[in-house]
CSV table of C-alpha atoms in Angstrom, one decimal:
chain,number,residue,atom,x,y,z
A,740,UNK,CA,-7.7,14.8,-4.7
A,741,UNK,CA,-10.3,17.4,-5.7
A,742,UNK,CA,-13.9,16.2,-5.7
A,743,UNK,CA,-14.8,18.5,-8.6
A,744,UNK,CA,-11.9,17.5,-10.8
A,745,UNK,CA,-11.4,13.9,-10.1
A,746,UNK,CA,-11.6,11.2,-12.8
A,747,UNK,CA,-14.4,8.7,-12.3
A,748,UNK,CA,-13.1,5.1,-12.3
A,749,UNK,CA,-15.7,2.5,-13.4
A,750,UNK,CA,-16.3,-0.4,-11.1
A,751,UNK,CA,-15.3,1.2,-7.8
A,752,UNK,CA,-18.5,3.0,-6.6
A,753,UNK,CA,-20.4,0.9,-4.2
A,754,UNK,CA,-17.6,-1.6,-3.6
A,755,UNK,CA,-16.1,-2.5,-0.2
A,756,UNK,CA,-12.5,-1.5,0.0
A,757,UNK,CA,-10.0,-2.4,2.8
A,758,UNK,CA,-6.9,-0.3,3.2
A,759,UNK,CA,-4.2,-1.2,5.8
A,760,UNK,CA,-1.9,1.4,7.3
A,761,UNK,CA,-4.7,3.8,6.5
A,762,UNK,CA,-4.4,6.5,9.1
A,763,UNK,CA,-1.6,8.6,7.5
A,764,UNK,CA,0.6,9.1,4.5
A,765,UNK,CA,-0.1,7.1,1.3
A,766,UNK,CA,-2.5,4.9,3.2
A,767,UNK,CA,-4.8,7.8,4.1
A,768,UNK,CA,-4.6,9.2,0.6
A,769,UNK,CA,-5.7,5.8,-0.8
A,770,UNK,CA,-8.6,5.6,1.6
A,771,UNK,CA,-9.7,9.1,0.7
A,772,UNK,CA,-9.4,8.5,-3.0
A,773,UNK,CA,-11.5,5.3,-2.9
A,774,UNK,CA,-14.1,7.0,-0.7
A,775,UNK,CA,-14.3,9.9,-3.1
A,776,UNK,CA,-15.1,7.4,-5.9
A,777,UNK,CA,-18.1,6.2,-3.9
A,778,UNK,CA,-16.6,3.1,-2.3
A,779,UNK,CA,-17.2,1.9,1.2
A,780,UNK,CA,-13.8,2.1,2.8
A,781,UNK,CA,-12.7,0.1,5.8
A,782,UNK,CA,-9.6,1.5,7.3
A,783,UNK,CA,-7.2,-0.7,9.3
A,784,UNK,CA,-4.3,0.9,11.3
A,785,UNK,CA,-2.3,0.0,14.4
A,786,UNK,CA,-2.8,3.5,15.9
A,787,UNK,CA,-6.3,4.0,17.3
A,788,UNK,CA,-5.9,7.8,17.9
A,789,UNK,CA,-4.6,8.4,14.4
A,790,UNK,CA,-7.3,6.2,13.0
A,791,UNK,CA,-10.0,8.1,14.8
A,792,UNK,CA,-8.5,11.4,13.4
A,793,UNK,CA,-8.4,10.0,9.9
A,794,UNK,CA,-12.0,8.8,10.0
A,795,UNK,CA,-13.0,12.3,11.3
A,796,UNK,CA,-11.4,13.8,8.2
A,797,UNK,CA,-13.5,11.5,6.0
A,798,UNK,CA,-16.8,11.8,7.9
A,799,UNK,CA,-18.6,12.9,4.8
A,800,UNK,CA,-18.0,9.5,3.2
A,801,UNK,CA,-18.8,5.9,3.9
A,802,UNK,CA,-15.9,4.8,6.1
A,803,UNK,CA,-15.3,2.6,9.1
A,804,UNK,CA,-12.2,1.7,11.0
A,805,UNK,CA,-10.6,-1.0,13.0
A,806,UNK,CA,-7.4,-0.8,15.1
A,807,UNK,CA,-5.3,-3.9,14.6
A,808,UNK,CA,-1.8,-5.2,14.3
A,809,UNK,CA,-1.8,-6.7,10.9
A,810,UNK,CA,0.9,-9.2,11.9
A,811,UNK,CA,-1.4,-10.7,14.5
A,812,UNK,CA,-3.4,-13.6,13.0
A,813,UNK,CA,-6.4,-13.2,15.3
A,814,UNK,CA,-6.5,-9.5,14.9
A,815,UNK,CA,-6.6,-9.8,11.1
A,816,UNK,CA,-9.4,-12.3,11.2
A,817,UNK,CA,-11.3,-10.0,13.5
A,818,UNK,CA,-10.7,-7.0,11.3
A,819,UNK,CA,-12.0,-8.7,8.2
A,820,UNK,CA,-15.0,-10.1,10.1
A,821,UNK,CA,-15.8,-6.5,11.3
A,822,UNK,CA,-15.5,-5.3,7.7
A,823,UNK,CA,-18.0,-7.9,6.5
A,824,UNK,CA,-20.4,-7.0,9.3
A,825,UNK,CA,-20.1,-3.2,8.4
A,826,UNK,CA,-20.1,-3.3,4.6
A,827,UNK,CA,-20.4,-6.8,3.4
A,828,UNK,CA,-17.7,-9.0,1.7
A,829,UNK,CA,-14.5,-7.1,0.7
A,830,UNK,CA,-14.2,-6.4,-3.0
A,831,UNK,CA,-10.8,-4.6,-3.1
A,832,UNK,CA,-7.9,-4.9,-0.7
A,833,UNK,CA,-5.0,-2.5,-0.6
A,834,UNK,CA,-2.1,-3.9,1.5
A,835,UNK,CA,-0.3,-0.6,2.4
A,836,UNK,CA,1.1,-1.2,5.9
A,837,UNK,CA,4.9,-1.4,5.9
A,838,UNK,CA,8.1,-0.2,7.5
A,839,UNK,CA,11.6,0.7,6.3
A,840,UNK,CA,14.8,-0.9,7.7
A,841,UNK,CA,18.0,0.7,6.3
A,842,UNK,CA,21.0,-0.6,8.4
A,843,UNK,CA,24.3,-2.4,8.0
A,844,UNK,CA,23.5,-6.1,7.7
A,845,UNK,CA,25.9,-7.0,10.5
A,846,UNK,CA,24.1,-4.7,12.8
A,847,UNK,CA,20.6,-6.0,12.2
A,848,UNK,CA,19.2,-7.9,15.2
A,849,UNK,CA,16.9,-10.9,14.7
A,850,UNK,CA,14.2,-8.9,16.4
A,851,UNK,CA,14.5,-6.2,13.8
A,852,UNK,CA,14.7,-8.7,11.0
A,853,UNK,CA,11.6,-10.6,12.1
A,854,UNK,CA,9.6,-7.3,12.6
A,855,UNK,CA,10.5,-6.2,9.1
A,856,UNK,CA,9.5,-9.6,7.6
A,857,UNK,CA,6.3,-9.7,9.6
A,858,UNK,CA,5.1,-6.3,8.7
A,859,UNK,CA,6.3,-6.0,5.1
A,860,UNK,CA,5.6,-9.6,4.0
A,861,UNK,CA,3.7,-11.8,6.4
A,862,UNK,CA,1.0,-9.2,7.1
A,863,UNK,CA,0.3,-9.0,3.3
A,864,UNK,CA,-0.2,-12.7,3.1
A,865,UNK,CA,-2.5,-12.8,6.2
A,866,UNK,CA,-4.7,-9.9,4.9
A,867,UNK,CA,-4.7,-11.3,1.3
A,868,UNK,CA,-5.8,-14.7,2.6
A,869,UNK,CA,-8.7,-13.3,4.6
A,870,UNK,CA,-9.8,-11.0,1.7
A,871,UNK,CA,-9.7,-13.9,-0.8
A,872,UNK,CA,-11.9,-16.1,1.4
A,873,UNK,CA,-14.6,-13.4,1.1
A,874,UNK,CA,-13.9,-12.6,-2.5
A,875,UNK,CA,-14.4,-16.2,-3.5
A,876,UNK,CA,-18.0,-16.0,-2.3
A,877,UNK,CA,-18.9,-13.7,-5.2
A,878,UNK,CA,-16.3,-14.7,-7.7
A,879,UNK,CA,-14.4,-11.5,-8.0
A,880,UNK,CA,-12.0,-9.2,-6.3
A,881,UNK,CA,-8.8,-7.1,-6.5
A,882,UNK,CA,-5.8,-7.2,-4.2
A,883,UNK,CA,-3.1,-4.6,-4.6
A,884,UNK,CA,0.1,-4.8,-2.7
A,885,UNK,CA,2.6,-2.1,-1.9
A,886,UNK,CA,6.0,-3.2,-3.1
A,887,UNK,CA,8.8,-0.7,-3.8
A,888,UNK,CA,11.4,0.3,-6.3
A,889,UNK,CA,13.6,-1.6,-3.9
A,890,UNK,CA,11.6,-4.8,-4.5
A,891,UNK,CA,13.0,-4.8,-8.0
A,892,UNK,CA,16.6,-3.8,-7.2
A,893,UNK,CA,19.1,-4.1,-4.4
A,894,UNK,CA,21.4,-1.9,-2.4
A,895,UNK,CA,23.9,-2.0,0.4
A,896,UNK,CA,22.4,-1.6,3.9
A,897,UNK,CA,18.9,-2.4,2.6
A,898,UNK,CA,19.0,-6.2,2.9
A,899,UNK,CA,15.9,-6.6,5.0
A,900,UNK,CA,13.9,-4.0,3.1
A,901,UNK,CA,14.9,-5.2,-0.3
A,902,UNK,CA,14.3,-8.9,0.6
A,903,UNK,CA,10.8,-8.3,2.0
A,904,UNK,CA,9.8,-6.1,-0.9
A,905,UNK,CA,11.1,-8.6,-3.4
A,906,UNK,CA,9.0,-11.2,-1.6
A,907,UNK,CA,6.0,-9.0,-2.2
A,908,UNK,CA,6.7,-9.0,-5.9
A,909,UNK,CA,7.0,-12.8,-5.9
A,910,UNK,CA,3.9,-13.3,-3.7
A,911,UNK,CA,1.9,-11.0,-6.0
A,912,UNK,CA,2.7,-13.3,-9.0
A,913,UNK,CA,2.0,-16.5,-7.1
A,914,UNK,CA,-1.3,-15.4,-5.8
A,915,UNK,CA,-2.4,-14.0,-9.2
A,916,UNK,CA,-1.6,-17.4,-10.8
A,917,UNK,CA,-3.4,-19.3,-8.0
A,918,UNK,CA,-6.5,-17.1,-7.6
A,919,UNK,CA,-7.1,-16.0,-11.1
A,920,UNK,CA,-9.6,-18.8,-11.8
A,921,UNK,CA,-11.6,-17.5,-8.8
A,922,UNK,CA,-11.9,-14.1,-10.5
A,923,UNK,CA,-9.4,-12.5,-8.2
A,924,UNK,CA,-6.8,-10.1,-9.6
A,925,UNK,CA,-3.6,-9.6,-7.6
A,926,UNK,CA,-1.2,-6.7,-8.5
A,927,UNK,CA,1.5,-4.6,-6.8
A,928,UNK,CA,2.6,-1.0,-7.0
A,929,UNK,CA,6.2,-0.1,-6.6
A,930,UNK,CA,6.4,3.6,-5.5
A,931,UNK,CA,9.6,5.6,-5.7
A,932,UNK,CA,10.4,8.2,-3.1
A,933,UNK,CA,7.1,10.0,-2.2
A,934,UNK,CA,6.5,13.3,-0.6
A,935,UNK,CA,4.8,12.3,2.7
A,936,UNK,CA,4.8,13.9,6.1
A,937,UNK,CA,7.4,11.2,7.2
A,938,UNK,CA,9.7,12.2,4.3
A,939,UNK,CA,9.4,15.9,5.1
A,940,UNK,CA,10.2,15.1,8.8
A,941,UNK,CA,13.3,13.2,7.8
A,942,UNK,CA,14.3,16.1,5.6
A,943,UNK,CA,14.0,18.5,8.5
A,944,UNK,CA,16.1,16.2,10.6
A,945,UNK,CA,18.8,16.1,7.9
A,946,UNK,CA,18.5,12.3,7.6
A,947,UNK,CA,17.2,12.4,4.1
A,948,UNK,CA,18.5,14.5,1.3
A,949,UNK,CA,15.4,15.3,-0.8
A,950,UNK,CA,17.3,17.6,-3.2
A,951,UNK,CA,19.7,14.7,-4.0
A,952,UNK,CA,16.8,12.3,-4.6
A,953,UNK,CA,15.2,14.8,-7.0
A,954,UNK,CA,18.5,15.2,-8.9
A,955,UNK,CA,18.8,11.4,-9.3
A,956,UNK,CA,15.2,11.2,-10.6
A,957,UNK,CA,14.8,11.8,-14.3
A,958,UNK,CA,11.5,13.7,-13.8
A,959,UNK,CA,13.2,15.8,-11.2
A,960,UNK,CA,10.9,15.5,-8.3
A,961,UNK,CA,9.4,13.1,-5.7
A,962,UNK,CA,6.0,11.4,-6.3
A,963,UNK,CA,2.9,12.9,-4.6
A,964,UNK,CA,0.7,10.6,-2.6
A,965,UNK,CA,-2.2,11.5,-4.8
A,966,UNK,CA,-0.3,10.0,-7.8
A,967,UNK,CA,0.1,6.7,-6.0
A,968,UNK,CA,-3.7,6.8,-5.3
A,969,UNK,CA,-4.5,7.5,-9.0
A,970,UNK,CA,-2.5,4.4,-10.0
A,971,UNK,CA,-4.3,2.3,-7.4
A,972,UNK,CA,-7.7,3.5,-8.6
A,973,UNK,CA,-6.9,2.6,-12.2
A,974,UNK,CA,-5.6,-0.9,-11.3
A,975,UNK,CA,-8.7,-1.5,-9.1
A,976,UNK,CA,-11.1,-0.3,-11.8
A,977,UNK,CA,-12.7,-2.1,-14.7
A,978,UNK,CA,-10.2,-0.4,-17.0
A,979,UNK,CA,-7.6,-2.9,-15.7
A,980,UNK,CA,-9.8,-6.0,-15.6
A,981,UNK,CA,-7.3,-8.0,-17.7
A,982,UNK,CA,-4.3,-7.0,-15.7
A,983,UNK,CA,-2.9,-9.3,-12.9
A,984,UNK,CA,0.3,-10.6,-11.6
A,985,UNK,CA,2.5,-7.6,-12.3
A,986,UNK,CA,4.3,-4.9,-10.3
A,987,UNK,CA,3.9,-1.4,-11.6
A,988,UNK,CA,6.6,1.1,-10.8
A,989,UNK,CA,5.7,4.8,-10.2
A,990,UNK,CA,9.1,6.3,-9.6
A,991,UNK,CA,9.7,9.2,-12.0
A,992,UNK,CA,12.2,7.1,-14.0
A,993,UNK,CA,14.4,6.2,-10.9
A,994,UNK,CA,14.7,2.5,-11.9
A,995,UNK,CA,15.3,3.4,-15.5
A,996,UNK,CA,18.2,5.6,-14.4
A,997,UNK,CA,20.0,2.6,-12.9
A,998,UNK,CA,19.4,3.6,-9.3
A,999,UNK,CA,22.5,5.8,-9.5
């Protein structure tokens, strides 16, 4: 996102923002976008080396980092305590950490199933719970969860992924209903296929047919990470202050085209 051309989103400058899975891909783009809006960004990622590199890239902004496994209760508590010590109570949380699991259901091991549930669903609850405890102190806050186009539809060989992402959609609604009276908005973003370094690597390995994905998308291309970040900025801003409990797809028309 270009500093000279960026849109200014009211209500973000000076706020404390936590982004999980922040060291690369969409997570890094989110951290960068919020930092460029003048927020204090606390980056959480499992990979310490990648986190250090990401913070180095954002050294001109107010950022701090914490290496943690977001499926570990104690690590999550420690991360949010560190955020509060660095920047004060969290105002905005973006739950971005997640994994994919596309595999025939009969071949999924219970270890793989539990890992997918823990990372894609349980970690979001853990982080949301810790964020909300701090947000309630000043009567406001925004939590944005990463769902997926596959959280609103289903497919063969995506049982674990679709189930966990559908859980994110349901959890978003439940927490929005429960925490609205405390001034906390809870929303979700459902990205379609996005052009990240991982997608490009899979394309090079011939395990993902990007040209086919583009043909199946009415707008004829993949999303750019910056476009996901723009939606996140809008939803976190004052412009969306009466919006909560919903999942917003950003998929180039993929879902409207029947996932064909």
